[in-house]
Amino acid sequence: MKNFGIAESLSKLGIKKSNSGTSTGQRWLKTKAGSIPSVSPVDGKVIGKVQLTDDVAFDKVVKQAQHAFLEWRLVPAPKRGEVVRQVGLALRKYKEPLGKLVSYEMGKSYQEGLGEVQEMIDICDFAVGLSRQLHGLTMHSERPYHRMYEQYHPLGVVGVISAFNFPVAVWAWNSMLAWVCGDVCIWKPSEKTPLCSIACQNIVNEVFKKNRVPEGVSCIVNGDYKIGQRLAANENISLVSATGSVRMGKAVGKTVAERLGRALLELGGNNAIIISEHANLEMSIRGALFGAVGTAGQRCTSTRRLIIHESVYNEVKEKLKKAYSQLSIGNPLDEANHVGPLIDTLAVKSYRSALQQVKAEGGSMVVAGGVLKGKGYESGCYVKPAIAEVKNHFEIVQHETFAPILYLIKYKTLEEAIAYQNGVKQGLSSALMTTRMNEMEKFLSHNGSDCGIANVNIGTSGAEIGGAFGGEKETGGGRESGSDAWKVYMRRQTNTINFGDSLPLAQGIKFEL
């Protein structure tokens, strides 16, 4: 199989055959917990091994992060922003090799890998500007010669738990904002994509060393769910930002809540596009196609359901069948391919199980799925994107399957379509395709989409850095990235200043002295 420059990319990023998975910054710690292999779903080969974080190393990381916070929070925010600006420049320098590693270790297309690194660069740019805008409010006091205002202070140590599908961008969304806010970060990456974390730490280390950033501002711990549990339970970690499954999020949220800590949860999605009878069907098909098969259906914003008006249902179905017949499935580093592999054989098993359940519940296949075998598919992780006709209430439709399976659902009225859209436990991303303004407004109104993201005439997949990203219901309620998402990484404080010569007491109480 063609190498596509993987060896060169690994070398540029400092990835070795055996790597420490625990870091306080410049220092990589040795542990006694063994190691895990990083296996590429592209070809089934072991890329490298990563040493797991043991209890002793974990405690050292937390202690170093606490120490670093005391120093880092005193650095003026614009100067912290300058460091992040340089991180953005470094990411531009390493964009191609890091994008290639993301593609090879995770399985998404090389174009998407480059796009993910670009998201990192974009959030750096956003954070730099933010470093001069960490503003509070001023309020009028009811007492004479008093002034009230509120301000935001650095929160502390932030734990970041990221998922395999965006192995670098989600960490950047959290860490870049946390750093300009004056926080320090401990990153627990997915055990399925550990080498991406090593590469990112190496890139950041270059910048931090040059700027004499305190050891412990950027830390990494590697391991399975048990390391995530330790992050969630540790009282020295002020905020835990966790991205992943609903099951994982509920466990993290419960543990953090028990110690009255803060949790930012970005969990599952069961996203739908409503295609109105007044929609531009060419745009609709394009949005549905990318949303359903991009990243092989392994985005939290992937399009799972297509809710189509009965008058255009058959036309949309036929256009989709034609579009799916033109998909090229194979090595994601080959830019001629549209769809790469699933992350591992467990994901393939989940995909096959979902297709079986569709048939068991009475659904019918529009585009049959299946696991691909033979030359180029030796890893066993390549599957065919599938389309099924279903009812919204089917049990399998109510759950998120991280695979390229698109469900078609027919509707009569927009109210019915919105009810279908909202009729699942997840509430991340949604979209309406229409050219009618009244339909747009209904979809975006109080009794419209109940998701954290509601789009018109674009798909469910993807999001711009400038907007807050996140969802409602079982998606967790968290918000990352743009808008005022920075506030979750800080603690709010209300201040009152009396610049008069007397002390008026609340409720008119008087003391005779």
Short mmCIF file of C-alpha atoms in Angstrom, two decimals:
data_model
loop_
_atom_site.label_atom_id
_atom_site.label_comp_id
_atom_site.label_asym_id
_atom_site.label_seq_id
_atom_site.Cartn_x
_atom_site.Cartn_y
_atom_site.Cartn_z
CA MET A 1 0.00 0.00 0.00
CA LYS A 2 1.20 3.48 -0.84
CA ASN A 3 2.74 5.22 2.19
CA PHE A 4 1.40 8.72 1.44
CA GLY A 5 4.26 10.26 3.41
CA ILE A 6 3.18 8.88 6.79
CA ALA A 7 6.72 8.12 7.97
CA GLU A 8 7.86 11.64 7.15
CA SER A 9 4.88 13.15 8.96
CA LEU A 10 5.51 11.09 12.09
CA SER A 11 9.15 12.15 12.10
CA LYS A 12 8.28 15.86 11.77
CA LEU A 13 5.85 15.55 14.69
CA GLY A 14 8.32 13.76 16.96
CA ILE A 15 6.33 10.52 17.03
CA LYS A 16 8.39 7.44 17.82
CA LYS A 17 7.74 3.72 17.91
CA SER A 18 7.44 4.00 21.69
CA ASN A 19 6.21 7.21 23.35
CA SER A 20 5.58 8.40 26.88
CA GLY A 21 1.90 9.23 27.29
CA THR A 22 2.30 11.42 30.35
CA SER A 23 3.60 14.96 30.22
CA THR A 24 3.71 18.10 32.33
CA GLY A 25 4.98 20.06 29.34
CA GLN A 26 8.67 19.74 28.58
CA ARG A 27 8.90 16.76 30.92
CA TRP A 28 7.75 13.34 29.69
CA LEU A 29 7.26 10.97 32.61
CA LYS A 30 8.09 7.28 32.72
CA THR A 31 5.41 5.02 34.18
CA LYS A 32 4.89 1.41 35.20
CA ALA A 33 1.40 0.98 33.76
CA GLY A 34 2.35 -0.66 30.48
CA SER A 35 1.49 0.67 27.04
CA ILE A 36 -1.18 0.59 24.38
CA PRO A 37 -0.69 0.36 20.61
CA SER A 38 -2.16 2.93 18.25
CA VAL A 39 -3.61 0.89 15.39
CA SER A 40 -4.58 2.68 12.19
CA PRO A 41 -8.05 1.77 10.88
CA VAL A 42 -6.72 2.64 7.43
CA ASP A 43 -4.52 -0.44 7.07
CA GLY A 44 -4.59 -2.17 10.46
CA LYS A 45 -0.94 -1.42 11.17
CA VAL A 46 0.48 -0.36 14.52
CA ILE A 47 1.67 3.23 14.18
CA GLY A 48 3.37 3.37 17.57
CA LYS A 49 2.95 2.58 21.24
CA VAL A 50 2.07 4.94 24.09
CA GLN A 51 2.91 4.37 27.75
CA LEU A 52 -0.12 4.60 30.00
CA THR A 53 -0.37 7.00 32.92
CA ASP A 54 -0.16 5.29 36.31
CA ASP A 55 -1.41 6.65 39.64
CA VAL A 56 1.96 8.06 40.69
CA ALA A 57 2.40 9.94 37.40
CA PHE A 58 -1.18 11.20 37.50
CA ASP A 59 -0.66 12.72 40.93
CA LYS A 60 2.57 14.36 39.74
CA VAL A 61 0.74 15.89 36.78
CA VAL A 62 -2.04 17.34 38.94
CA LYS A 63 0.46 18.73 41.44
CA GLN A 64 2.54 20.35 38.68
CA ALA A 65 -0.59 21.81 37.05
CA GLN A 66 -1.67 23.34 40.38
CA HIS A 67 1.75 24.89 40.84
CA ALA A 68 1.78 26.25 37.27
CA PHE A 69 -1.65 27.84 37.71
CA LEU A 70 -0.41 30.04 40.56
CA GLU A 71 2.14 31.56 38.19
CA TRP A 72 0.25 31.49 34.88
CA ARG A 73 -2.80 33.33 36.25
CA LEU A 74 -0.59 36.33 37.07
CA VAL A 75 0.56 36.72 33.46
CA PRO A 76 -1.53 39.51 31.84
CA ALA A 77 -4.22 38.10 29.59
CA PRO A 78 -2.94 39.83 26.41
CA LYS A 79 0.47 38.27 27.02
CA ARG A 80 -1.16 34.88 27.43
CA GLY A 81 -2.90 35.62 24.15
CA GLU A 82 0.44 36.31 22.51
CA VAL A 83 1.60 32.82 23.46
CA VAL A 84 -1.56 31.34 21.94
CA ARG A 85 -0.98 33.42 18.80
CA GLN A 86 2.39 31.73 18.43
CA VAL A 87 0.75 28.32 18.94
CA GLY A 88 -1.46 29.19 15.98
CA LEU A 89 1.60 29.99 13.90
CA ALA A 90 3.21 26.69 14.90
CA LEU A 91 0.04 24.81 13.89
CA ARG A 92 0.21 26.49 10.49
CA LYS A 93 3.78 25.21 10.18
CA TYR A 94 2.77 21.65 11.08
CA LYS A 95 -0.65 21.65 9.43
CA GLU A 96 0.14 19.08 6.74
CA PRO A 97 1.91 16.45 8.89
CA LEU A 98 -0.60 16.84 11.74
CA GLY A 99 -3.54 16.64 9.34
CA LYS A 100 -2.04 13.49 7.88
CA LEU A 101 -1.61 11.94 11.32
CA VAL A 102 -5.22 12.76 12.19
CA SER A 103 -6.34 11.08 8.97
CA TYR A 104 -4.15 8.01 9.44
CA GLU A 105 -4.77 7.44 13.15
CA MET A 106 -8.49 8.24 13.12
CA GLY A 107 -9.54 7.33 9.59
CA LYS A 108 -11.14 10.56 8.34
CA SER A 109 -10.19 11.88 4.91
CA TYR A 110 -6.97 13.84 4.55
CA GLN A 111 -9.01 16.90 3.56
CA GLU A 112 -10.98 16.58 6.79
CA GLY A 113 -7.76 16.08 8.74
CA LEU A 114 -6.42 19.34 7.34
CA GLY A 115 -9.76 20.95 8.11
CA GLU A 116 -9.54 19.83 11.72
CA VAL A 117 -6.11 21.40 12.12
CA GLN A 118 -7.51 24.56 10.53
CA GLU A 119 -10.15 24.59 13.28
CA MET A 120 -7.29 24.58 15.78
CA ILE A 121 -5.71 27.54 14.01
CA ASP A 122 -9.03 29.37 13.91
CA ILE A 123 -9.66 28.94 17.64
CA CYS A 124 -6.15 30.26 18.31
CA ASP A 125 -7.01 33.39 16.32
CA PHE A 126 -10.31 33.72 18.18
CA ALA A 127 -8.61 33.27 21.55
CA VAL A 128 -5.97 35.92 20.78
CA GLY A 129 -8.66 38.55 20.25
CA LEU A 130 -10.54 37.27 23.29
CA SER A 131 -7.48 37.82 25.49
CA ARG A 132 -8.19 41.56 25.33
CA GLN A 133 -11.94 41.21 25.87
CA LEU A 134 -12.42 39.24 29.09
CA HIS A 135 -14.92 41.82 30.17
CA GLY A 136 -17.42 42.16 33.00
CA LEU A 137 -20.40 44.47 33.51
CA THR A 138 -20.98 47.61 35.56
CA MET A 139 -24.29 48.11 37.37
CA HIS A 140 -25.90 51.02 39.17
CA SER A 141 -26.12 50.61 42.95
CA GLU A 142 -29.26 51.46 44.88
CA ARG A 143 -27.04 53.07 47.52
CA PRO A 144 -25.54 56.55 47.09
CA TYR A 145 -21.80 56.83 46.46
CA HIS A 146 -21.55 53.13 45.62
CA ARG A 147 -20.40 51.42 42.45
CA MET A 148 -21.09 47.83 41.46
CA TYR A 149 -19.40 45.74 38.81
CA GLU A 150 -18.54 42.16 38.04
CA GLN A 151 -15.30 40.65 36.85
CA TYR A 152 -13.98 37.26 35.81
CA HIS A 153 -10.97 35.50 37.29
CA PRO A 154 -9.07 32.40 36.14
CA LEU A 155 -10.78 29.25 37.34
CA GLY A 156 -7.89 26.85 37.93
CA VAL A 157 -6.98 23.44 36.56
CA VAL A 158 -9.16 22.34 33.61
CA GLY A 159 -9.45 18.67 32.70
CA VAL A 160 -10.19 17.94 29.02
CA ILE A 161 -11.51 14.53 27.96
CA SER A 162 -11.72 14.27 24.18
CA ALA A 163 -13.14 11.68 21.78
CA PHE A 164 -11.49 9.86 18.87
CA ASN A 165 -13.54 11.48 16.10
CA PHE A 166 -11.96 14.92 16.57
CA PRO A 167 -8.66 13.93 18.15
CA VAL A 168 -7.10 17.43 18.13
CA ALA A 169 -9.71 20.13 17.47
CA VAL A 170 -11.83 19.61 20.58
CA TRP A 171 -8.74 19.79 22.79
CA ALA A 172 -7.82 23.08 21.08
CA TRP A 173 -11.35 24.47 21.52
CA ASN A 174 -10.95 24.00 25.26
CA SER A 175 -7.27 24.61 25.89
CA MET A 176 -6.80 27.78 23.83
CA LEU A 177 -9.69 29.50 25.60
CA ALA A 178 -8.66 28.14 28.98
CA TRP A 179 -5.08 29.36 28.51
CA VAL A 180 -6.02 32.94 27.62
CA CYS A 181 -8.38 32.89 30.59
CA GLY A 182 -5.42 32.06 32.83
CA ASP A 183 -6.19 28.40 33.42
CA VAL A 184 -3.96 25.36 32.95
CA CYS A 185 -5.04 22.13 31.24
CA ILE A 186 -4.73 18.39 31.74
CA TRP A 187 -5.73 16.53 28.57
CA LYS A 188 -6.96 12.96 28.56
CA PRO A 189 -7.24 12.03 24.85
CA SER A 190 -9.09 9.03 23.48
CA GLU A 191 -7.16 5.80 23.90
CA LYS A 192 -7.99 5.16 20.23
CA THR A 193 -6.01 8.19 19.00
CA PRO A 194 -3.23 8.76 21.56
CA LEU A 195 -0.48 9.74 19.12
CA CYS A 196 -2.35 12.89 18.11
CA SER A 197 -2.00 14.11 21.69
CA ILE A 198 1.76 13.45 21.67
CA ALA A 199 2.10 15.43 18.43
CA CYS A 200 0.11 18.39 19.79
CA GLN A 201 2.13 18.47 22.99
CA ASN A 202 5.38 18.48 20.99
CA ILE A 203 4.14 21.43 18.92
CA VAL A 204 3.02 23.38 21.98
CA ASN A 205 6.28 22.62 23.78
CA GLU A 206 8.24 24.45 21.09
CA VAL A 207 6.24 27.61 21.69
CA PHE A 208 6.07 27.32 25.47
CA LYS A 209 9.81 26.78 25.82
CA LYS A 210 10.59 29.87 23.76
CA ASN A 211 8.19 31.96 25.86
CA ARG A 212 9.24 30.46 29.21
CA VAL A 213 5.72 29.32 29.99
CA PRO A 214 5.60 27.57 33.38
CA GLU A 215 5.92 23.80 33.37
CA GLY A 216 2.44 22.37 33.91
CA VAL A 217 0.29 24.76 31.84
CA SER A 218 -0.19 22.02 29.24
CA CYS A 219 -0.33 18.45 30.55
CA ILE A 220 -1.27 15.07 29.09
CA VAL A 221 -2.41 11.83 30.70
CA ASN A 222 -3.14 8.74 28.59
CA GLY A 223 -5.25 5.72 29.43
CA ASP A 224 -8.73 4.25 29.37
CA TYR A 225 -11.91 5.35 31.14
CA LYS A 226 -10.26 4.92 34.55
CA ILE A 227 -8.05 7.96 33.92
CA GLY A 228 -11.17 9.90 32.98
CA GLN A 229 -12.75 8.83 36.25
CA ARG A 230 -9.72 10.11 38.14
CA LEU A 231 -9.97 13.47 36.41
CA ALA A 232 -13.66 13.70 37.23
CA ALA A 233 -13.19 12.75 40.87
CA ASN A 234 -10.15 14.93 41.64
CA GLU A 235 -11.15 17.93 43.74
CA ASN A 236 -8.14 19.91 42.51
CA ILE A 237 -9.58 20.02 39.00
CA SER A 238 -12.01 22.92 38.83
CA LEU A 239 -13.65 22.10 35.50
CA VAL A 240 -13.94 18.86 33.56
CA SER A 241 -14.81 19.29 29.89
CA ALA A 242 -15.84 15.92 28.49
CA THR A 243 -16.71 15.04 24.90
CA GLY A 244 -18.02 11.59 24.07
CA SER A 245 -20.96 9.25 24.49
CA VAL A 246 -24.03 9.96 26.61
CA ARG A 247 -23.10 7.05 28.88
CA MET A 248 -19.64 8.50 29.50
CA GLY A 249 -21.05 11.98 30.03
CA LYS A 250 -23.56 10.84 32.61
CA ALA A 251 -20.80 9.09 34.57
CA VAL A 252 -18.52 12.15 34.43
CA GLY A 253 -21.33 14.55 35.25
CA LYS A 254 -22.42 12.52 38.26
CA THR A 255 -18.91 12.23 39.66
CA VAL A 256 -18.13 15.93 39.20
CA ALA A 257 -21.50 16.94 40.67
CA GLU A 258 -20.89 14.84 43.78
CA ARG A 259 -17.90 17.05 44.63
CA LEU A 260 -19.74 20.21 43.45
CA GLY A 261 -17.26 20.79 40.65
CA ARG A 262 -18.03 22.11 37.20
CA ALA A 263 -18.66 19.95 34.15
CA LEU A 264 -18.90 20.96 30.49
CA LEU A 265 -20.50 18.08 28.59
CA GLU A 266 -20.56 17.63 24.80
CA LEU A 267 -22.28 14.31 24.20
CA GLY A 268 -24.23 12.44 21.54
CA GLY A 269 -26.30 13.78 18.67
CA ASN A 270 -29.19 12.34 16.67
CA ASN A 271 -29.36 15.07 14.10
CA ALA A 272 -32.04 15.61 11.47
CA ILE A 273 -32.45 17.65 8.31
CA ILE A 274 -36.01 18.56 7.41
CA ILE A 275 -36.49 18.87 3.63
CA SER A 276 -39.51 21.03 2.88
CA GLU A 277 -41.61 20.82 -0.26
CA HIS A 278 -40.24 24.33 -0.92
CA ALA A 279 -36.58 23.32 -0.58
CA ASN A 280 -33.83 23.68 -3.13
CA LEU A 281 -33.34 19.96 -3.65
CA GLU A 282 -29.83 20.23 -5.09
CA MET A 283 -28.66 22.03 -1.94
CA SER A 284 -30.58 19.57 0.20
CA ILE A 285 -28.98 16.50 -1.35
CA ARG A 286 -25.52 18.04 -1.06
CA GLY A 287 -26.05 18.88 2.63
CA ALA A 288 -27.52 15.49 3.45
CA LEU A 289 -24.79 13.60 1.64
CA PHE A 290 -21.88 15.31 3.37
CA GLY A 291 -23.67 15.25 6.72
CA ALA A 292 -24.36 11.51 6.49
CA VAL A 293 -21.10 10.15 5.06
CA GLY A 294 -18.51 12.75 6.12
CA THR A 295 -16.04 11.21 8.59
CA ALA A 296 -17.85 7.93 7.80
CA GLY A 297 -20.78 9.11 9.92
CA GLN A 298 -18.60 9.48 13.02
CA ARG A 299 -19.29 13.12 13.84
CA CYS A 300 -21.51 14.11 16.74
CA THR A 301 -23.15 16.44 14.19
CA SER A 302 -23.51 13.77 11.48
CA THR A 303 -26.91 13.67 9.79
CA ARG A 304 -28.72 10.60 11.10
CA ARG A 305 -32.29 11.36 10.00
CA LEU A 306 -33.71 12.94 6.85
CA ILE A 307 -37.29 14.10 7.41
CA ILE A 308 -38.75 14.68 3.94
CA HIS A 309 -42.07 16.18 2.82
CA GLU A 310 -44.25 13.55 1.16
CA SER A 311 -44.53 15.54 -2.09
CA VAL A 312 -40.77 15.39 -2.74
CA TYR A 313 -39.96 12.20 -0.85
CA ASN A 314 -39.55 9.89 -3.83
CA GLU A 315 -37.52 12.43 -5.79
CA VAL A 316 -35.14 12.97 -2.86
CA LYS A 317 -34.82 9.23 -2.35
CA GLU A 318 -33.88 8.62 -5.96
CA LYS A 319 -31.39 11.49 -6.03
CA LEU A 320 -29.75 10.15 -2.88
CA LYS A 321 -29.49 6.65 -4.34
CA LYS A 322 -27.73 8.10 -7.38
CA ALA A 323 -25.38 10.18 -5.21
CA TYR A 324 -24.51 7.20 -2.99
CA SER A 325 -23.71 5.08 -6.05
CA GLN A 326 -20.93 7.54 -6.91
CA LEU A 327 -19.18 7.39 -3.52
CA SER A 328 -15.62 6.11 -3.50
CA ILE A 329 -14.67 4.22 -0.33
CA GLY A 330 -11.06 3.56 0.58
CA ASN A 331 -7.82 4.86 2.02
CA PRO A 332 -8.64 8.35 3.36
CA LEU A 333 -5.17 9.61 2.48
CA ASP A 334 -6.05 9.12 -1.18
CA GLU A 335 -7.90 12.31 -2.07
CA ALA A 336 -9.89 10.45 -4.73
CA ASN A 337 -11.85 8.70 -1.96
CA HIS A 338 -14.88 10.22 -0.23
CA VAL A 339 -15.31 7.81 2.67
CA GLY A 340 -12.68 6.23 4.90
CA PRO A 341 -12.92 3.50 7.55
CA LEU A 342 -14.72 3.34 10.86
CA ILE A 343 -12.43 3.70 13.87
CA ASP A 344 -12.22 -0.02 14.70
CA THR A 345 -13.93 -3.39 14.38
CA LEU A 346 -16.13 -2.69 17.41
CA ALA A 347 -17.62 0.23 15.49
CA VAL A 348 -18.17 -2.12 12.53
CA LYS A 349 -20.00 -4.52 14.82
CA SER A 350 -22.25 -1.69 16.03
CA TYR A 351 -22.93 -0.71 12.40
CA ARG A 352 -23.94 -4.23 11.44
CA SER A 353 -26.12 -4.58 14.51
CA ALA A 354 -27.96 -1.35 13.68
CA LEU A 355 -28.72 -2.53 10.14
CA GLN A 356 -30.07 -5.82 11.49
CA GLN A 357 -32.30 -3.97 13.95
CA VAL A 358 -33.65 -1.71 11.19
CA LYS A 359 -34.89 -4.79 9.35
CA ALA A 360 -36.16 -6.41 12.56
CA GLU A 361 -38.29 -3.34 13.33
CA GLY A 362 -39.83 -3.29 9.86
CA GLY A 363 -37.60 -0.82 8.04
CA SER A 364 -36.50 -1.31 4.46
CA MET A 365 -33.15 -0.65 2.83
CA VAL A 366 -32.89 1.97 0.10
CA VAL A 367 -29.13 1.59 -0.20
CA ALA A 368 -27.86 -1.67 1.27
CA GLY A 369 -24.90 -1.56 3.59
CA GLY A 370 -22.23 -4.11 4.25
CA VAL A 371 -18.63 -4.60 5.29
CA LEU A 372 -16.05 -4.28 2.52
CA LYS A 373 -13.40 -6.96 2.10
CA GLY A 374 -10.44 -7.58 -0.16
CA LYS A 375 -7.50 -5.52 -1.31
CA GLY A 376 -7.34 -2.14 0.39
CA TYR A 377 -9.82 -3.16 3.08
CA GLU A 378 -7.57 -5.47 5.11
CA SER A 379 -8.16 -3.60 8.38
CA GLY A 380 -11.77 -4.80 8.43
CA CYS A 381 -13.01 -1.30 9.22
CA TYR A 382 -14.47 -0.23 5.87
CA VAL A 383 -18.26 -0.27 5.42
CA LYS A 384 -20.74 0.91 2.81
CA PRO A 385 -22.82 4.00 3.67
CA ALA A 386 -26.42 2.82 3.94
CA ILE A 387 -29.88 4.40 3.65
CA ALA A 388 -33.02 2.97 5.26
CA GLU A 389 -36.71 3.91 5.24
CA VAL A 390 -37.99 3.91 8.81
CA LYS A 391 -40.47 5.40 11.27
CA ASN A 392 -39.17 7.99 13.73
CA HIS A 393 -40.38 5.98 16.72
CA PHE A 394 -38.28 2.92 15.85
CA GLU A 395 -36.05 2.05 18.78
CA ILE A 396 -32.90 2.01 16.64
CA VAL A 397 -33.72 5.48 15.28
CA GLN A 398 -33.90 6.84 18.81
CA HIS A 399 -30.26 5.99 19.40
CA GLU A 400 -27.06 7.34 17.89
CA THR A 401 -25.10 4.82 15.83
CA PHE A 402 -21.63 6.19 15.05
CA ALA A 403 -21.62 4.97 11.46
CA PRO A 404 -22.81 6.09 8.00
CA ILE A 405 -26.46 5.05 8.27
CA LEU A 406 -29.08 7.56 7.10
CA TYR A 407 -32.74 7.14 8.03
CA LEU A 408 -35.48 8.48 5.71
CA ILE A 409 -38.74 9.61 7.34
CA LYS A 410 -41.81 11.00 5.52
CA TYR A 411 -43.90 13.92 6.84
CA LYS A 412 -47.08 15.84 5.90
CA THR A 413 -46.91 19.16 7.80
CA LEU A 414 -44.02 21.24 9.11
CA GLU A 415 -45.39 20.90 12.65
CA GLU A 416 -45.23 17.14 12.28
CA ALA A 417 -41.66 17.36 10.93
CA ILE A 418 -40.50 19.51 13.85
CA ALA A 419 -42.14 17.07 16.27
CA TYR A 420 -40.17 14.24 14.65
CA GLN A 421 -37.01 16.32 14.78
CA ASN A 422 -37.47 16.98 18.49
CA GLY A 423 -38.77 13.50 19.26
CA VAL A 424 -35.43 12.04 20.36
CA LYS A 425 -33.45 12.33 23.58
CA GLN A 426 -30.50 14.10 21.97
CA GLY A 427 -30.50 17.78 21.02
CA LEU A 428 -27.31 18.80 19.26
CA SER A 429 -27.72 19.90 15.62
CA SER A 430 -30.70 20.37 13.31
CA ALA A 431 -31.45 21.88 9.93
CA LEU A 432 -34.33 22.93 7.72
CA MET A 433 -34.11 23.16 3.93
CA THR A 434 -36.67 25.64 2.59
CA THR A 435 -37.07 28.81 0.55
CA ARG A 436 -40.09 30.01 2.55
CA MET A 437 -39.44 32.60 5.24
CA ASN A 438 -42.45 31.59 7.33
CA GLU A 439 -41.11 28.03 7.55
CA MET A 440 -37.67 29.31 8.56
CA GLU A 441 -39.16 31.41 11.34
CA LYS A 442 -41.34 28.58 12.64
CA PHE A 443 -38.32 26.28 12.74
CA LEU A 444 -36.28 28.85 14.68
CA SER A 445 -39.08 29.94 17.03
CA HIS A 446 -39.70 28.92 20.65
CA ASN A 447 -41.73 25.89 19.55
CA GLY A 448 -39.34 25.02 16.72
CA SER A 449 -36.09 23.07 16.93
CA ASP A 450 -35.06 22.20 20.49
CA CYS A 451 -31.39 21.73 19.55
CA GLY A 452 -28.39 23.82 20.53
CA ILE A 453 -27.71 24.32 16.80
CA ALA A 454 -30.48 25.10 14.32
CA ASN A 455 -29.51 25.81 10.71
CA VAL A 456 -31.44 26.89 7.65
CA ASN A 457 -30.30 25.84 4.17
CA ILE A 458 -27.09 24.27 5.40
CA GLY A 459 -26.65 20.79 6.86
CA THR A 460 -26.20 19.62 10.43
CA SER A 461 -22.53 18.79 10.14
CA GLY A 462 -19.78 21.23 11.02
CA ALA A 463 -19.79 24.52 12.89
CA GLU A 464 -18.03 27.86 12.73
CA ILE A 465 -15.57 28.84 15.44
CA GLY A 466 -17.37 32.13 16.15
CA GLY A 467 -20.53 30.48 17.45
CA ALA A 468 -20.95 28.59 20.70
CA PHE A 469 -21.01 24.84 19.98
CA GLY A 470 -23.15 22.42 21.97
CA GLY A 471 -26.59 20.97 22.51
CA GLU A 472 -29.45 20.31 24.88
CA LYS A 473 -31.11 17.31 26.53
CA GLU A 474 -28.83 14.24 26.53
CA THR A 475 -26.26 16.17 24.50
CA GLY A 476 -25.30 17.65 27.86
CA GLY A 477 -26.01 21.38 27.69
CA GLY A 478 -22.37 22.44 27.37
CA ARG A 479 -21.02 25.17 25.08
CA GLU A 480 -17.51 25.33 23.63
CA SER A 481 -15.62 27.47 21.15
CA GLY A 482 -17.04 30.90 20.27
CA SER A 483 -19.48 33.53 21.52
CA ASP A 484 -19.25 33.81 25.33
CA ALA A 485 -18.26 30.16 25.91
CA TRP A 486 -15.10 31.52 27.57
CA LYS A 487 -17.09 32.29 30.71
CA VAL A 488 -17.27 28.63 31.72
CA TYR A 489 -13.46 28.63 32.10
CA MET A 490 -13.57 31.51 34.62
CA ARG A 491 -15.12 32.30 37.96
CA ARG A 492 -17.46 35.26 38.21
CA GLN A 493 -17.14 37.79 41.00
CA THR A 494 -19.45 40.67 41.93
CA ASN A 495 -17.77 43.73 43.48
CA THR A 496 -19.26 46.69 45.35
CA ILE A 497 -17.20 49.77 46.18
CA ASN A 498 -18.32 52.39 48.67
CA PHE A 499 -16.57 55.68 47.90
CA GLY A 500 -18.68 57.72 50.33
CA ASP A 501 -18.22 58.65 53.98
CA SER A 502 -21.05 56.57 55.46
CA LEU A 503 -22.09 52.92 55.47
CA PRO A 504 -25.79 52.48 54.65
CA LEU A 505 -26.95 49.00 55.71
CA ALA A 506 -29.30 46.68 53.90
CA GLN A 507 -33.05 46.86 54.59
CA GLY A 508 -32.59 50.19 56.40
CA ILE A 509 -31.09 48.55 59.52
CA LYS A 510 -29.43 51.01 61.91
CA PHE A 511 -26.91 50.52 64.70
CA GLU A 512 -26.40 53.18 67.35
CA LEU A 513 -22.69 53.41 68.19
#
